């Protein structure tokens, strides 16, 4: 037997001045970074490289649409992954100090 549970949508993001412009920058920057990494790869990627670039471009268009017209639903990728990277960096620094 399968049990399907529908999640309740999260609350709207708080609105502040400049949020839309930063959301547009965030929505475009991460997929462009993926495209840059793909094309700067030292390993030949063959067909997978251009496919990843097209997928990143498509994702960028969807993220851009949400950042502009559904800004109250847009979540910042930089904030989400920046916290993870900062936490791992601090953990590494603490381990380096203790060792």
JSON list of C-alpha atoms in Angstrom, two decimals:
[
{"chain": "A", "resi": 1, "resn": "UNK", "atom": "CA", "xyz": [0.00, 0.00, 0.00]},
{"chain": "A", "resi": 2, "resn": "UNK", "atom": "CA", "xyz": [1.30, 3.45, -0.93]},
{"chain": "A", "resi": 3, "resn": "UNK", "atom": "CA", "xyz": [0.64, 6.45, 1.23]},
{"chain": "A", "resi": 4, "resn": "UNK", "atom": "CA", "xyz": [0.87, 9.83, -0.46]},
{"chain": "A", "resi": 5, "resn": "UNK", "atom": "CA", "xyz": [1.22, 12.89, 1.72]},
{"chain": "A", "resi": 6, "resn": "UNK", "atom": "CA", "xyz": [1.02, 16.34, 0.18]},
{"chain": "A", "resi": 7, "resn": "UNK", "atom": "CA", "xyz": [3.37, 18.82, 1.77]},
{"chain": "A", "resi": 8, "resn": "UNK", "atom": "CA", "xyz": [2.11, 22.24, 2.66]},
{"chain": "A", "resi": 9, "resn": "UNK", "atom": "CA", "xyz": [3.91, 24.96, 0.69]},
{"chain": "A", "resi": 10, "resn": "UNK", "atom": "CA", "xyz": [6.43, 26.97, 2.65]},
{"chain": "A", "resi": 11, "resn": "UNK", "atom": "CA", "xyz": [5.75, 30.52, 3.71]},
{"chain": "A", "resi": 12, "resn": "UNK", "atom": "CA", "xyz": [6.42, 33.39, 1.33]},
{"chain": "A", "resi": 13, "resn": "UNK", "atom": "CA", "xyz": [9.88, 34.90, 1.50]},
{"chain": "A", "resi": 14, "resn": "UNK", "atom": "CA", "xyz": [10.11, 38.32, 3.15]},
{"chain": "A", "resi": 15, "resn": "UNK", "atom": "CA", "xyz": [10.26, 41.21, 0.68]},
{"chain": "A", "resi": 16, "resn": "UNK", "atom": "CA", "xyz": [12.92, 43.92, 0.94]},
{"chain": "A", "resi": 17, "resn": "UNK", "atom": "CA", "xyz": [14.40, 46.54, -1.36]},
{"chain": "A", "resi": 18, "resn": "UNK", "atom": "CA", "xyz": [16.76, 45.05, -3.93]},
{"chain": "A", "resi": 19, "resn": "UNK", "atom": "CA", "xyz": [15.58, 41.47, -3.45]},
{"chain": "A", "resi": 20, "resn": "UNK", "atom": "CA", "xyz": [14.42, 41.09, -7.04]},
{"chain": "A", "resi": 21, "resn": "UNK", "atom": "CA", "xyz": [17.69, 42.32, -8.55]},
{"chain": "A", "resi": 22, "resn": "UNK", "atom": "CA", "xyz": [19.77, 40.08, -6.28]},
{"chain": "A", "resi": 23, "resn": "UNK", "atom": "CA", "xyz": [17.47, 37.15, -7.08]},
{"chain": "A", "resi": 24, "resn": "UNK", "atom": "CA", "xyz": [17.98, 37.73, -10.82]},
{"chain": "A", "resi": 25, "resn": "UNK", "atom": "CA", "xyz": [21.75, 37.79, -10.30]},
{"chain": "A", "resi": 26, "resn": "UNK", "atom": "CA", "xyz": [21.61, 34.63, -8.18]},
{"chain": "A", "resi": 27, "resn": "UNK", "atom": "CA", "xyz": [19.34, 32.86, -10.67]},
{"chain": "A", "resi": 28, "resn": "UNK", "atom": "CA", "xyz": [21.72, 33.47, -13.57]},
{"chain": "A", "resi": 29, "resn": "UNK", "atom": "CA", "xyz": [25.10, 33.22, -11.81]},
{"chain": "A", "resi": 30, "resn": "UNK", "atom": "CA", "xyz": [24.93, 29.58, -10.64]},
{"chain": "A", "resi": 31, "resn": "UNK", "atom": "CA", "xyz": [23.97, 28.02, -13.99]},
{"chain": "A", "resi": 32, "resn": "UNK", "atom": "CA", "xyz": [26.61, 30.18, -15.71]},
{"chain": "A", "resi": 33, "resn": "UNK", "atom": "CA", "xyz": [29.15, 28.89, -13.22]},
{"chain": "A", "resi": 34, "resn": "UNK", "atom": "CA", "xyz": [28.19, 25.32, -14.15]},
{"chain": "A", "resi": 35, "resn": "UNK", "atom": "CA", "xyz": [28.61, 26.15, -17.86]},
{"chain": "A", "resi": 36, "resn": "UNK", "atom": "CA", "xyz": [32.00, 27.73, -17.14]},
{"chain": "A", "resi": 37, "resn": "UNK", "atom": "CA", "xyz": [33.15, 24.65, -15.23]},
{"chain": "A", "resi": 38, "resn": "UNK", "atom": "CA", "xyz": [31.95, 22.35, -18.01]},
{"chain": "A", "resi": 39, "resn": "UNK", "atom": "CA", "xyz": [33.79, 24.25, -20.73]},
{"chain": "A", "resi": 40, "resn": "UNK", "atom": "CA", "xyz": [36.96, 24.70, -18.66]},
{"chain": "A", "resi": 41, "resn": "UNK", "atom": "CA", "xyz": [37.12, 20.98, -17.87]},
{"chain": "A", "resi": 42, "resn": "UNK", "atom": "CA", "xyz": [40.45, 19.32, -18.63]},
{"chain": "A", "resi": 43, "resn": "UNK", "atom": "CA", "xyz": [38.74, 15.98, -19.23]},
{"chain": "A", "resi": 44, "resn": "UNK", "atom": "CA", "xyz": [37.06, 15.58, -22.63]},
{"chain": "A", "resi": 45, "resn": "UNK", "atom": "CA", "xyz": [33.33, 15.38, -21.96]},
{"chain": "A", "resi": 46, "resn": "UNK", "atom": "CA", "xyz": [32.12, 14.54, -25.46]},
{"chain": "A", "resi": 47, "resn": "UNK", "atom": "CA", "xyz": [28.37, 14.94, -25.82]},
{"chain": "A", "resi": 48, "resn": "UNK", "atom": "CA", "xyz": [27.80, 15.27, -22.07]},
{"chain": "A", "resi": 49, "resn": "UNK", "atom": "CA", "xyz": [29.42, 18.72, -21.88]},
{"chain": "A", "resi": 50, "resn": "UNK", "atom": "CA", "xyz": [27.06, 20.49, -24.30]},
{"chain": "A", "resi": 51, "resn": "UNK", "atom": "CA", "xyz": [24.13, 18.56, -22.81]},
{"chain": "A", "resi": 52, "resn": "UNK", "atom": "CA", "xyz": [25.00, 19.86, -19.33]},
{"chain": "A", "resi": 53, "resn": "UNK", "atom": "CA", "xyz": [25.34, 23.37, -20.76]},
{"chain": "A", "resi": 54, "resn": "UNK", "atom": "CA", "xyz": [21.87, 23.20, -22.33]},
{"chain": "A", "resi": 55, "resn": "UNK", "atom": "CA", "xyz": [20.41, 21.79, -19.10]},
{"chain": "A", "resi": 56, "resn": "UNK", "atom": "CA", "xyz": [22.02, 24.62, -17.11]},
{"chain": "A", "resi": 57, "resn": "UNK", "atom": "CA", "xyz": [20.66, 27.18, -19.57]},
{"chain": "A", "resi": 58, "resn": "UNK", "atom": "CA", "xyz": [17.16, 25.70, -19.30]},
{"chain": "A", "resi": 59, "resn": "UNK", "atom": "CA", "xyz": [17.39, 25.70, -15.52]},
{"chain": "A", "resi": 60, "resn": "UNK", "atom": "CA", "xyz": [18.59, 29.30, -15.67]},
{"chain": "A", "resi": 61, "resn": "UNK", "atom": "CA", "xyz": [15.51, 30.35, -17.65]},
{"chain": "A", "resi": 62, "resn": "UNK", "atom": "CA", "xyz": [13.20, 28.64, -15.14]},
{"chain": "A", "resi": 63, "resn": "UNK", "atom": "CA", "xyz": [15.05, 30.20, -12.20]},
{"chain": "A", "resi": 64, "resn": "UNK", "atom": "CA", "xyz": [15.01, 33.61, -13.88]},
{"chain": "A", "resi": 65, "resn": "UNK", "atom": "CA", "xyz": [11.25, 33.38, -14.38]},
{"chain": "A", "resi": 66, "resn": "UNK", "atom": "CA", "xyz": [10.76, 32.57, -10.70]},
{"chain": "A", "resi": 67, "resn": "UNK", "atom": "CA", "xyz": [13.16, 35.32, -9.61]},
{"chain": "A", "resi": 68, "resn": "UNK", "atom": "CA", "xyz": [11.31, 37.98, -11.63]},
{"chain": "A", "resi": 69, "resn": "UNK", "atom": "CA", "xyz": [7.63, 37.04, -11.52]},
{"chain": "A", "resi": 70, "resn": "UNK", "atom": "CA", "xyz": [7.38, 34.76, -8.50]},
{"chain": "A", "resi": 71, "resn": "UNK", "atom": "CA", "xyz": [9.92, 36.51, -6.32]},
{"chain": "A", "resi": 72, "resn": "UNK", "atom": "CA", "xyz": [8.05, 35.69, -3.11]},
{"chain": "A", "resi": 73, "resn": "UNK", "atom": "CA", "xyz": [8.73, 31.99, -3.89]},
{"chain": "A", "resi": 74, "resn": "UNK", "atom": "CA", "xyz": [12.39, 32.34, -4.93]},
{"chain": "A", "resi": 75, "resn": "UNK", "atom": "CA", "xyz": [15.00, 30.95, -2.54]},
{"chain": "A", "resi": 76, "resn": "UNK", "atom": "CA", "xyz": [18.61, 32.10, -2.85]},
{"chain": "A", "resi": 77, "resn": "UNK", "atom": "CA", "xyz": [21.02, 29.38, -3.94]},
{"chain": "A", "resi": 78, "resn": "UNK", "atom": "CA", "xyz": [24.00, 31.37, -2.72]},
{"chain": "A", "resi": 79, "resn": "UNK", "atom": "CA", "xyz": [22.56, 31.50, 0.79]},
{"chain": "A", "resi": 80, "resn": "UNK", "atom": "CA", "xyz": [21.70, 27.78, 0.79]},
{"chain": "A", "resi": 81, "resn": "UNK", "atom": "CA", "xyz": [25.07, 26.49, -0.42]},
{"chain": "A", "resi": 82, "resn": "UNK", "atom": "CA", "xyz": [27.11, 29.34, 1.09]},
{"chain": "A", "resi": 83, "resn": "UNK", "atom": "CA", "xyz": [26.12, 28.18, 4.57]},
{"chain": "A", "resi": 84, "resn": "UNK", "atom": "CA", "xyz": [27.20, 24.61, 3.75]},
{"chain": "A", "resi": 85, "resn": "UNK", "atom": "CA", "xyz": [30.55, 25.72, 2.31]},
{"chain": "A", "resi": 86, "resn": "UNK", "atom": "CA", "xyz": [31.19, 28.08, 5.21]},
{"chain": "A", "resi": 87, "resn": "UNK", "atom": "CA", "xyz": [30.38, 25.33, 7.72]},
{"chain": "A", "resi": 88, "resn": "UNK", "atom": "CA", "xyz": [32.72, 22.86, 6.03]},
{"chain": "A", "resi": 89, "resn": "UNK", "atom": "CA", "xyz": [35.45, 25.51, 5.84]},
{"chain": "A", "resi": 90, "resn": "UNK", "atom": "CA", "xyz": [35.10, 26.26, 9.54]},
{"chain": "A", "resi": 91, "resn": "UNK", "atom": "CA", "xyz": [35.16, 22.53, 10.34]},
{"chain": "A", "resi": 92, "resn": "UNK", "atom": "CA", "xyz": [38.34, 22.13, 8.29]},
{"chain": "A", "resi": 93, "resn": "UNK", "atom": "CA", "xyz": [39.97, 25.11, 10.03]},
{"chain": "A", "resi": 94, "resn": "UNK", "atom": "CA", "xyz": [39.05, 23.72, 13.44]},
{"chain": "A", "resi": 95, "resn": "UNK", "atom": "CA", "xyz": [40.48, 20.32, 12.54]},
{"chain": "A", "resi": 96, "resn": "UNK", "atom": "CA", "xyz": [43.65, 21.95, 11.28]},
{"chain": "A", "resi": 97, "resn": "UNK", "atom": "CA", "xyz": [44.06, 23.92, 14.50]},
{"chain": "A", "resi": 98, "resn": "UNK", "atom": "CA", "xyz": [43.46, 20.84, 16.69]},
{"chain": "A", "resi": 99, "resn": "UNK", "atom": "CA", "xyz": [45.79, 18.54, 14.73]}
]
